[in-house]
Tab-separated table of C-alpha atoms and ligand atoms in Angstrom:
chain	number	residue	atom	x	y	z
A	1	MET	CA	-50.799	47.747	15.728
A	2	THR	CA	-48.421	47.543	12.802
A	3	SER	CA	-47.661	50.841	11.133
A	4	LEU	CA	-48.777	51.492	7.591
A	5	PRO	CA	-46.177	50.258	5.095
A	6	LEU	CA	-44.991	52.430	2.258
A	7	ILE	CA	-46.811	51.297	-0.839
A	8	PRO	CA	-45.164	52.151	-4.131
A	9	VAL	CA	-48.168	51.078	-6.229
A	10	ASP	CA	-46.347	52.346	-9.276
A	11	PRO	CA	-42.699	51.306	-9.019
A	12	ASP	CA	-41.666	54.212	-11.186
A	13	ALA	CA	-43.447	56.781	-9.046
A	14	PRO	CA	-41.341	59.400	-7.275
A	15	GLY	CA	-40.213	57.969	-3.967
A	16	ALA	CA	-40.249	54.379	-5.148
A	17	ARG	CA	-36.901	52.828	-4.389
A	18	ARG	CA	-34.611	52.706	-7.416
A	19	ALA	CA	-32.665	49.506	-7.357
A	20	ALA	CA	-30.264	47.812	-9.683
A	21	MET	CA	-32.342	46.239	-12.428
A	22	PRO	CA	-30.902	43.381	-14.491
A	23	PRO	CA	-29.786	43.589	-18.125
A	24	GLN	CA	-32.540	43.683	-20.741
A	25	HIS	CA	-33.711	40.283	-21.973
A	26	LEU	CA	-35.982	39.361	-24.880
A	27	ALA	CA	-38.829	38.591	-22.469
A	28	ASP	CA	-38.834	42.275	-21.452
A	29	LEU	CA	-39.947	43.158	-24.986
A	30	ASP	CA	-42.810	42.206	-27.233
A	31	LEU	CA	-41.931	40.691	-30.589
A	32	ALA	CA	-41.912	44.071	-32.353
A	33	GLY	CA	-39.493	45.415	-29.727
A	34	ARG	CA	-37.237	42.393	-30.181
A	35	LYS	CA	-37.193	42.892	-33.963
A	36	ALA	CA	-36.212	46.540	-33.515
A	37	LEU	CA	-33.410	45.536	-31.160
A	38	VAL	CA	-32.087	42.839	-33.493
A	39	THR	CA	-32.123	45.309	-36.383
A	40	GLU	CA	-30.105	47.755	-34.274
A	41	LEU	CA	-27.581	44.986	-33.784
A	42	GLY	CA	-27.217	44.770	-37.567
A	43	GLU	CA	-29.045	41.455	-37.936
A	44	PRO	CA	-32.133	40.757	-40.041
A	45	ALA	CA	-35.351	41.270	-38.041
A	46	PHE	CA	-36.479	37.646	-38.462
A	47	ARG	CA	-33.654	36.527	-36.164
A	48	ALA	CA	-35.757	37.914	-33.297
A	49	GLY	CA	-38.417	35.354	-34.154
A	50	GLN	CA	-35.858	32.565	-34.385
A	51	VAL	CA	-34.353	33.274	-30.973
A	52	SER	CA	-37.843	33.729	-29.497
A	53	THR	CA	-38.930	30.361	-30.885
A	54	HIS	CA	-35.988	28.709	-29.153
A	55	TYR	CA	-36.695	30.416	-25.853
A	56	PHE	CA	-40.504	30.322	-25.654
A	57	GLY	CA	-41.393	27.582	-28.139
A	58	ARG	CA	-38.700	24.979	-27.540
A	59	LEU	CA	-37.574	26.117	-24.076
A	60	VAL	CA	-33.989	26.153	-25.350
A	61	ARG	CA	-31.630	28.824	-24.009
A	62	ASP	CA	-28.205	27.445	-24.896
A	63	PRO	CA	-26.916	29.249	-28.030
A	64	ALA	CA	-24.946	26.144	-29.061
A	65	LEU	CA	-28.269	24.412	-29.708
A	66	MET	CA	-29.583	27.212	-31.952
A	67	THR	CA	-28.182	25.697	-35.085
A	68	ASP	CA	-30.521	27.588	-37.411
A	69	LEU	CA	-28.632	30.771	-36.528
A	70	PRO	CA	-25.337	31.489	-38.285
A	71	ALA	CA	-22.529	30.454	-35.940
A	72	ALA	CA	-20.988	33.929	-36.178
A	73	SER	CA	-24.025	35.708	-34.710
A	74	ARG	CA	-25.265	33.069	-32.266
A	75	GLU	CA	-23.225	34.155	-29.244
A	76	ARG	CA	-23.806	37.836	-29.903
A	77	LEU	CA	-27.564	37.420	-30.252
A	78	ALA	CA	-27.695	35.271	-27.145
A	79	ASP	CA	-25.626	37.818	-25.176
A	80	GLN	CA	-28.010	40.601	-26.136
A	81	LEU	CA	-31.316	38.754	-26.015
A	82	LEU	CA	-30.791	36.008	-23.469
A	83	PRO	CA	-28.518	37.251	-20.688
A	84	ARG	CA	-28.623	34.868	-17.729
A	85	LEU	CA	-31.028	36.329	-15.181
A	86	LEU	CA	-31.611	33.450	-12.766
A	87	ASN	CA	-28.659	31.621	-11.314
A	88	PRO	CA	-29.923	28.437	-9.686
A	89	VAL	CA	-28.592	28.185	-6.142
A	90	ARG	CA	-30.563	25.152	-5.115
A	91	GLU	CA	-33.436	22.966	-6.215
A	92	LEU	CA	-35.348	20.916	-3.667
A	93	ALA	CA	-38.019	18.299	-4.277
A	94	CYS	CA	-40.630	16.702	-2.053
A	95	ASP	CA	-44.033	15.011	-2.361
A	96	GLU	CA	-42.262	12.254	-4.332
A	97	GLY	CA	-40.907	14.731	-6.827
A	98	ALA	CA	-44.278	16.335	-7.562
A	99	THR	CA	-43.299	19.564	-5.737
A	100	ARG	CA	-40.014	21.270	-6.539
A	101	LYS	CA	-38.706	24.538	-5.178
A	102	ALA	CA	-36.033	26.541	-6.942
A	103	LEU	CA	-33.920	29.193	-5.208
A	104	TRP	CA	-32.353	31.708	-7.580
A	105	ARG	CA	-29.684	34.334	-7.169
A	106	LEU	CA	-30.262	37.421	-9.305
A	107	HIS	CA	-27.576	39.583	-10.896
A	108	ASP	CA	-27.380	41.873	-7.854
A	109	GLY	CA	-27.250	39.025	-5.349
A	110	SER	CA	-30.953	39.176	-4.430
A	111	LEU	CA	-32.533	35.784	-3.811
A	112	VAL	CA	-35.969	34.697	-4.977
A	113	GLU	CA	-37.835	31.428	-5.073
A	114	SER	CA	-40.321	29.675	-7.344
A	115	VAL	CA	-42.265	26.462	-6.787
A	116	LEU	CA	-43.466	23.876	-9.313
A	117	MET	CA	-46.409	21.671	-8.374
A	118	GLY	CA	-47.316	18.640	-10.459
A	119	TYR	CA	-50.856	17.193	-10.423
A	120	PRO	CA	-52.318	14.356	-12.504
A	121	ASP	CA	-53.973	16.804	-14.901
A	122	ARG	CA	-51.749	19.855	-14.824
A	123	ILE	CA	-48.543	21.535	-13.750
A	124	THR	CA	-48.666	24.816	-11.857
A	125	VAL	CA	-45.768	27.113	-11.100
A	126	CYS	CA	-45.849	29.660	-8.337
A	127	ILE	CA	-43.623	32.607	-9.194
A	128	SER	CA	-42.229	35.675	-7.433
A	129	SER	CA	-42.799	39.260	-8.561
A	130	GLN	CA	-40.474	41.052	-6.145
A	131	ALA	CA	-37.331	40.258	-4.165
A	132	GLY	CA	-38.838	40.428	-0.688
A	133	CYS	CA	-42.119	42.215	-0.058
A	134	GLY	CA	-43.121	45.547	1.462
A	135	MET	CA	-46.589	44.575	2.663
A	136	ALA	CA	-45.473	43.386	6.122
A	137	CYS	CA	-48.186	40.779	6.752
A	138	PRO	CA	-47.049	39.421	10.138
A	139	PHE	CA	-47.816	35.738	9.391
A	140	CYS	CA	-45.871	35.623	6.105
A	141	ALA	CA	-42.162	34.788	6.015
A	142	THR	CA	-41.480	36.954	2.956
A	143	GLY	CA	-43.099	39.948	4.633
A	144	GLN	CA	-40.693	39.880	7.562
A	145	ALA	CA	-37.586	40.998	5.697
A	146	GLY	CA	-39.118	43.864	3.736
A	147	LEU	CA	-38.766	44.751	0.085
A	148	THR	CA	-35.428	44.567	-1.714
A	149	ARG	CA	-36.595	45.440	-5.214
A	150	ASN	CA	-39.078	44.820	-7.980
A	151	LEU	CA	-38.223	42.048	-10.413
A	152	SER	CA	-37.946	42.931	-14.086
A	153	THR	CA	-40.527	41.560	-16.503
A	154	ALA	CA	-38.023	39.037	-17.812
A	155	GLU	CA	-36.971	37.934	-14.314
A	156	ILE	CA	-40.629	37.134	-13.659
A	157	VAL	CA	-41.226	35.393	-16.997
A	158	ASP	CA	-37.972	33.456	-16.875
A	159	GLN	CA	-39.038	31.651	-13.677
A	160	ALA	CA	-42.008	30.190	-15.569
A	161	VAL	CA	-40.030	29.453	-18.736
A	162	TYR	CA	-37.240	27.789	-16.787
A	163	LEU	CA	-39.686	25.606	-14.858
A	164	ALA	CA	-41.615	24.860	-18.062
A	165	GLY	CA	-38.300	23.407	-19.263
A	166	VAL	CA	-38.020	21.322	-16.095
A	167	ALA	CA	-41.588	20.077	-16.653
A	168	ALA	CA	-40.845	19.288	-20.300
A	169	SER	CA	-37.879	17.149	-19.264
A	170	GLY	CA	-40.426	14.741	-17.789
A	171	VAL	CA	-39.044	14.711	-14.233
A	172	VAL	CA	-42.443	15.446	-12.682
A	173	ALA	CA	-43.700	11.873	-12.507
A	174	GLY	CA	-47.426	11.437	-12.916
A	175	SER	CA	-48.027	14.852	-14.504
A	176	PRO	CA	-48.358	15.990	-18.089
A	177	PRO	CA	-45.033	17.386	-19.338
A	178	ARG	CA	-46.470	20.785	-20.165
A	179	LEU	CA	-46.681	23.747	-17.815
A	180	SER	CA	-50.286	24.947	-17.862
A	181	HIS	CA	-50.905	27.188	-14.840
A	182	VAL	CA	-49.037	30.112	-13.289
A	183	VAL	CA	-49.878	31.681	-9.942
A	184	PHE	CA	-48.340	34.941	-8.697
A	185	MET	CA	-48.225	33.634	-5.145
A	186	GLY	CA	-44.486	33.531	-4.577
A	187	MET	CA	-42.498	36.350	-3.041
A	188	GLY	CA	-43.734	39.903	-3.398
A	189	GLU	CA	-46.912	41.842	-4.014
A	190	PRO	CA	-47.570	41.608	-7.761
A	191	LEU	CA	-49.752	44.703	-7.949
A	192	ALA	CA	-46.987	46.784	-6.314
A	193	ASN	CA	-44.858	45.959	-9.387
A	194	TYR	CA	-47.791	46.601	-11.674
A	195	ASN	CA	-46.299	47.480	-15.061
A	196	ARG	CA	-43.775	44.685	-15.051
A	197	VAL	CA	-46.250	42.109	-13.821
A	198	VAL	CA	-48.806	43.020	-16.501
A	199	ALA	CA	-46.083	42.868	-19.158
A	200	ALA	CA	-45.056	39.468	-17.775
A	201	ILE	CA	-48.654	38.234	-18.022
A	202	ARG	CA	-48.764	39.400	-21.644
A	203	ARG	CA	-45.616	37.356	-22.388
A	204	LEU	CA	-47.017	34.303	-20.578
A	205	VAL	CA	-50.233	34.323	-22.605
A	206	ALA	CA	-48.973	35.410	-26.034
A	207	PRO	CA	-48.623	32.426	-28.375
A	208	ALA	CA	-45.068	31.359	-29.307
A	209	PRO	CA	-42.775	32.805	-30.523
A	210	GLU	CA	-43.953	36.000	-28.814
A	211	GLY	CA	-44.667	34.235	-25.526
A	212	LEU	CA	-45.366	31.017	-23.693
A	213	GLY	CA	-48.934	30.546	-24.960
A	214	LEU	CA	-50.671	29.875	-21.633
A	215	SER	CA	-54.393	30.427	-21.251
A	216	GLN	CA	-55.342	33.685	-19.481
A	217	ARG	CA	-57.719	31.868	-17.229
A	218	HIS	CA	-54.878	29.647	-16.061
A	219	ILE	CA	-53.048	32.615	-14.601
A	220	THR	CA	-53.819	33.823	-11.083
A	221	VAL	CA	-52.687	37.142	-9.641
A	222	SER	CA	-52.823	37.191	-5.855
A	223	THR	CA	-52.922	40.517	-4.026
A	224	VAL	CA	-53.189	41.974	-0.541
A	225	GLY	CA	-55.764	44.306	-2.078
A	226	LEU	CA	-54.246	47.439	-3.617
A	227	VAL	CA	-57.587	48.891	-4.657
A	228	PRO	CA	-56.524	51.305	-7.441
A	229	ALA	CA	-54.360	48.607	-9.001
A	230	ILE	CA	-57.242	46.099	-8.924
A	231	HIS	CA	-59.390	48.589	-10.849
A	232	ARG	CA	-56.562	49.155	-13.279
A	233	LEU	CA	-56.091	45.422	-13.799
A	234	ALA	CA	-59.810	45.110	-14.539
A	235	SER	CA	-59.413	47.613	-17.356
A	236	GLU	CA	-56.632	45.667	-19.110
A	237	ASP	CA	-57.883	43.350	-21.809
A	238	LEU	CA	-56.855	40.361	-19.731
A	239	SER	CA	-59.095	37.942	-17.912
A	240	VAL	CA	-56.726	36.428	-15.435
A	241	THR	CA	-58.038	35.092	-12.136
A	242	LEU	CA	-57.806	37.514	-9.234
A	243	ALA	CA	-57.044	36.099	-5.800
A	244	LEU	CA	-57.638	38.426	-2.878
A	245	SER	CA	-55.788	37.738	0.367
A	246	LEU	CA	-58.572	38.659	2.757
A	247	HIS	CA	-57.721	36.641	5.906
A	248	ALA	CA	-60.287	38.484	8.035
A	249	PRO	CA	-63.838	39.708	7.366
A	250	ASP	CA	-63.597	42.640	9.811
A	251	ASP	CA	-61.377	45.720	9.685
A	252	GLU	CA	-60.163	45.448	13.249
A	253	LEU	CA	-58.426	42.120	12.647
A	254	ARG	CA	-57.530	42.711	8.994
A	255	ASP	CA	-55.741	45.953	9.944
A	256	GLU	CA	-53.343	43.724	11.853
A	257	LEU	CA	-53.085	40.685	9.567
A	258	VAL	CA	-52.868	42.604	6.290
A	259	PRO	CA	-51.567	46.064	7.252
A	260	VAL	CA	-52.511	47.607	3.902
A	261	ASN	CA	-56.089	47.317	5.195
A	262	GLN	CA	-55.340	50.463	7.187
A	263	ARG	CA	-55.443	52.227	3.836
A	264	TRP	CA	-58.152	50.255	1.977
A	265	LYS	CA	-60.827	48.717	4.162
A	266	VAL	CA	-62.554	45.345	3.779
A	267	SER	CA	-65.608	46.908	2.134
A	268	GLU	CA	-63.493	48.853	-0.389
A	269	VAL	CA	-61.335	45.904	-1.308
A	270	LEU	CA	-64.344	43.646	-1.748
A	271	ASP	CA	-66.054	46.288	-3.915
A	272	ALA	CA	-62.930	46.353	-6.101
A	273	ALA	CA	-63.013	42.549	-6.298
A	274	TRP	CA	-66.673	42.565	-7.374
A	275	ALA	CA	-65.921	45.216	-9.980
A	276	TYR	CA	-63.138	42.968	-11.272
A	277	ALA	CA	-65.502	39.992	-11.399
A	278	ALA	CA	-68.177	42.020	-13.206
A	279	ARG	CA	-65.731	43.339	-15.769
A	280	THR	CA	-63.942	40.059	-16.523
A	281	GLY	CA	-66.623	37.486	-15.739
A	282	ARG	CA	-64.034	35.690	-13.628
A	283	ARG	CA	-64.829	34.320	-10.206
A	284	VAL	CA	-62.608	35.941	-7.568
A	285	SER	CA	-60.695	33.648	-5.261
A	286	ILE	CA	-60.821	34.789	-1.624
A	287	GLU	CA	-57.722	33.577	0.219
A	288	TYR	CA	-58.074	32.988	3.945
A	289	ALA	CA	-55.233	31.549	6.030
A	290	MET	CA	-56.732	29.665	8.966
A	291	ILE	CA	-54.932	30.900	12.079
A	292	LYS	CA	-55.754	29.200	15.381
A	293	ASP	CA	-57.801	31.396	17.746
A	294	VAL	CA	-57.064	34.458	15.600
A	295	ASN	CA	-59.420	34.463	12.602
A	296	ASP	CA	-61.089	31.032	12.770
A	297	GLN	CA	-64.089	31.735	15.058
A	298	PRO	CA	-67.561	30.610	13.925
A	299	TRP	CA	-68.806	34.226	14.031
A	300	ARG	CA	-66.084	35.249	11.577
A	301	ALA	CA	-67.127	32.416	9.252
A	302	ASP	CA	-70.709	33.695	9.417
A	303	LEU	CA	-69.641	37.293	8.803
A	304	LEU	CA	-67.498	36.186	5.852
A	305	GLY	CA	-70.435	34.163	4.536
A	306	ARG	CA	-72.676	37.245	4.658
A	307	LEU	CA	-70.087	39.368	2.829
A	308	LEU	CA	-69.630	36.808	0.051
A	309	ALA	CA	-73.085	35.253	-0.377
A	310	GLY	CA	-74.421	35.729	-3.873
A	311	LYS	CA	-71.102	37.086	-5.182
A	312	LEU	CA	-68.896	35.663	-7.931
A	313	ALA	CA	-66.448	34.317	-5.351
A	314	HIS	CA	-64.814	31.146	-4.164
A	315	VAL	CA	-63.113	30.794	-0.786
A	316	ASN	CA	-59.744	29.125	-0.598
A	317	LEU	CA	-58.854	28.310	2.996
A	318	ILE	CA	-55.113	27.894	3.529
A	319	PRO	CA	-54.014	26.056	6.654
A	320	LEU	CA	-51.483	28.485	8.145
A	321	ASN	CA	-47.905	27.469	7.541
A	322	PRO	CA	-46.265	28.702	10.730
A	323	THR	CA	-43.123	30.670	9.961
A	324	PRO	CA	-40.016	30.450	12.166
A	325	GLY	CA	-40.536	32.307	15.423
A	326	SER	CA	-44.207	32.898	14.721
A	327	ARG	CA	-46.610	33.113	17.643
A	328	TRP	CA	-49.355	31.675	15.448
A	329	ASP	CA	-50.397	28.174	14.529
A	330	ALA	CA	-52.772	26.522	12.062
A	331	SER	CA	-56.377	26.002	13.146
A	332	PRO	CA	-57.234	22.497	14.347
A	333	LYS	CA	-58.999	20.382	11.718
A	334	PRO	CA	-62.404	20.317	13.506
A	335	VAL	CA	-62.366	24.141	13.666
A	336	GLU	CA	-61.461	24.275	9.993
A	337	ARG	CA	-64.298	21.868	9.132
A	338	GLU	CA	-66.804	23.986	11.056
A	339	PHE	CA	-65.586	27.109	9.246
A	340	VAL	CA	-66.057	25.372	5.882
A	341	ARG	CA	-69.508	24.131	6.897
A	342	ARG	CA	-70.712	27.612	7.860
A	343	LEU	CA	-69.442	29.159	4.640
A	344	ARG	CA	-71.082	26.456	2.544
A	345	ASP	CA	-74.329	26.835	4.520
A	346	ALA	CA	-74.222	30.507	3.541
A	347	GLY	CA	-74.065	29.370	-0.082
A	348	VAL	CA	-70.385	30.239	-0.576
A	349	SER	CA	-68.273	27.758	-2.512
A	350	THR	CA	-65.290	26.839	-0.343
A	351	THR	CA	-62.294	24.533	-0.564
A	352	VAL	CA	-59.239	23.933	1.611
A	353	ARG	CA	-55.929	24.231	-0.172
A	354	ASP	CA	-53.536	21.312	-0.040
A	355	THR	CA	-50.292	22.162	1.663
A	356	ARG	CA	-47.774	21.238	-0.977
A	357	GLY	CA	-44.121	21.730	-0.287
A	358	ARG	CA	-44.248	22.281	3.461
A	359	GLU	CA	-41.232	20.130	4.175
A	360	ILE	CA	-39.071	22.143	1.764
A	361	ASP	CA	-40.448	25.452	3.078
A	362	GLY	CA	-42.054	25.899	-0.291
A	363	ALA	CA	-45.631	26.288	0.888
A	364	CYS	CA	-47.607	29.530	0.968
A	365	GLY	CA	-45.924	32.173	3.053
A	366	GLN	CA	-42.749	30.200	3.601
A	367	LEU	CA	-40.703	31.634	0.757
A	368	ALA	CA	-37.996	33.607	2.462
A	369	ALA	CA	-34.818	32.800	0.570
A	370	ALA	CA	-33.295	30.985	3.524
A	371	GLU	CA	-29.852	31.014	1.894
A	372	ASP	CA	-29.658	34.608	3.095
A	373	THR	CA	-29.695	33.673	6.755
A	374	GLY	CA	-27.652	30.537	6.387
A	375	THR	CA	-30.486	28.306	7.560
A	376	ASP	CA	-31.078	25.116	5.675
A	377	PRO	CA	-34.600	25.085	4.262
A	378	ALA	CA	-34.604	21.295	4.149
A	379	GLY	CA	-33.582	21.052	7.771
A	380	GLU	CA	-36.778	22.262	9.393
A	381	SER	CA	-39.623	20.042	8.437
A	382	SER	CA	-43.005	21.459	9.320
A	383	ALA	CA	-45.038	18.690	7.703
B	401	SAH	N1	-48.581	39.356	-1.954
B	401	SAH	C1	-49.552	38.503	-2.550
B	401	SAH	C2	-49.026	37.189	-3.070
B	401	SAH	C3	-48.075	36.383	-2.231
B	401	SAH	S1	-48.592	35.293	-0.976
B	401	SAH	C4	-50.686	38.254	-1.592
B	401	SAH	O1	-50.547	38.567	-0.418
B	401	SAH	O2	-51.740	37.774	-2.015
B	401	SAH	C5	-49.710	34.113	-1.573
B	401	SAH	C6	-50.735	33.714	-0.516
B	401	SAH	O3	-50.140	33.048	0.609
B	401	SAH	C7	-51.443	34.931	0.075
B	401	SAH	O4	-52.813	34.664	0.182
B	401	SAH	C8	-50.815	35.023	1.446
B	401	SAH	O5	-51.609	35.748	2.345
B	401	SAH	C9	-50.665	33.563	1.806
B	401	SAH	N2	-49.757	33.347	2.924
B	401	SAH	C10	-48.717	34.111	3.306
B	401	SAH	N3	-48.114	33.588	4.385
B	401	SAH	C11	-48.792	32.459	4.694
B	401	SAH	C12	-48.623	31.481	5.708
B	401	SAH	N4	-47.638	31.570	6.602
B	401	SAH	N5	-49.492	30.447	5.728
B	401	SAH	C13	-50.479	30.356	4.812
B	401	SAH	N6	-50.666	31.252	3.826
B	401	SAH	C14	-49.840	32.302	3.770
């Protein structure tokens, strides 16, 4: 059995690893905070709004294009408000350009990834909340290397803003040019970086120039199930979608697949999910990676069906994306179909997630910043 990982639910708690955070950026602050900062720099407060409009409203980050700012203060304002946080190392595309993965190097050399997925009616970006992850789920590539550090609020937001700019450039053929959905399903456990993730959500949903102006219900926070943090999230005045990575309906197996289950059991984590649903009115998404001969038995489908029947829940089955060296494989399609059938017979709404980005290692659980190990992410097609 895997040992219990250390869980710094509050990154600022004693014992949480202190790591080199990046320079402050305007997306770390709300508009009032930006005005105060600009005033300290000896500029009129309204310049904060001007720079924010460029960044969030027009998706412009090059000071040379900010011609409404006096030339003398442009560079200085940009240095202070828009330091470069994400250095693109590589961008890969697949699915005829509809899926694009970006690998970024952060100021301290850490690597993180984000994925953009274009659909006929929307564009979704999948963003990272930590460099690495401390949750140690054995089937997830990110979990294997452990946690490097929490991302700052602006490092989280900037992934979405940057990819909103990519979307706006029109390169995602067959999709609207506007980013509409954000999922916290990249690297890291978002609720283990709670304060920064909630601040990032506030920036994503605030209308421009304060933020990106996305709809709250178009934002999904995915968690292994840190129960106190789920309760805390329910008490924020946000109604984002909660996704719970369940992966097993019984404690014996979930203790192994999602080691944090050794601390908060299936019944506790589901109770927290139902409390979240009751408080926000939002249907909870139950994530379940289908792993051949591990969690895909008909009896587990029936048990899951009994746990979820009558609840405000939707099951999202994810065909396992095997990670390098993994002893596990995806369930065969007939097994998957039977699992779906049993859940639906129990009255539980269920869908199977499409596996976007597999050939660029950009699918769920594959984000591992391969640059680190020198492997070429495009070289190992798993499609
Ligand atoms: N830490 C968060 C968010 C990141 S992972 C969480 O665990 O929810 C986003 C989703 O991908 C989670 O449901 C995760 O369990 C799933 N996932 C991880 N590795 C996977 C893999 N190899 N195949 C399929 N899904 C995987």
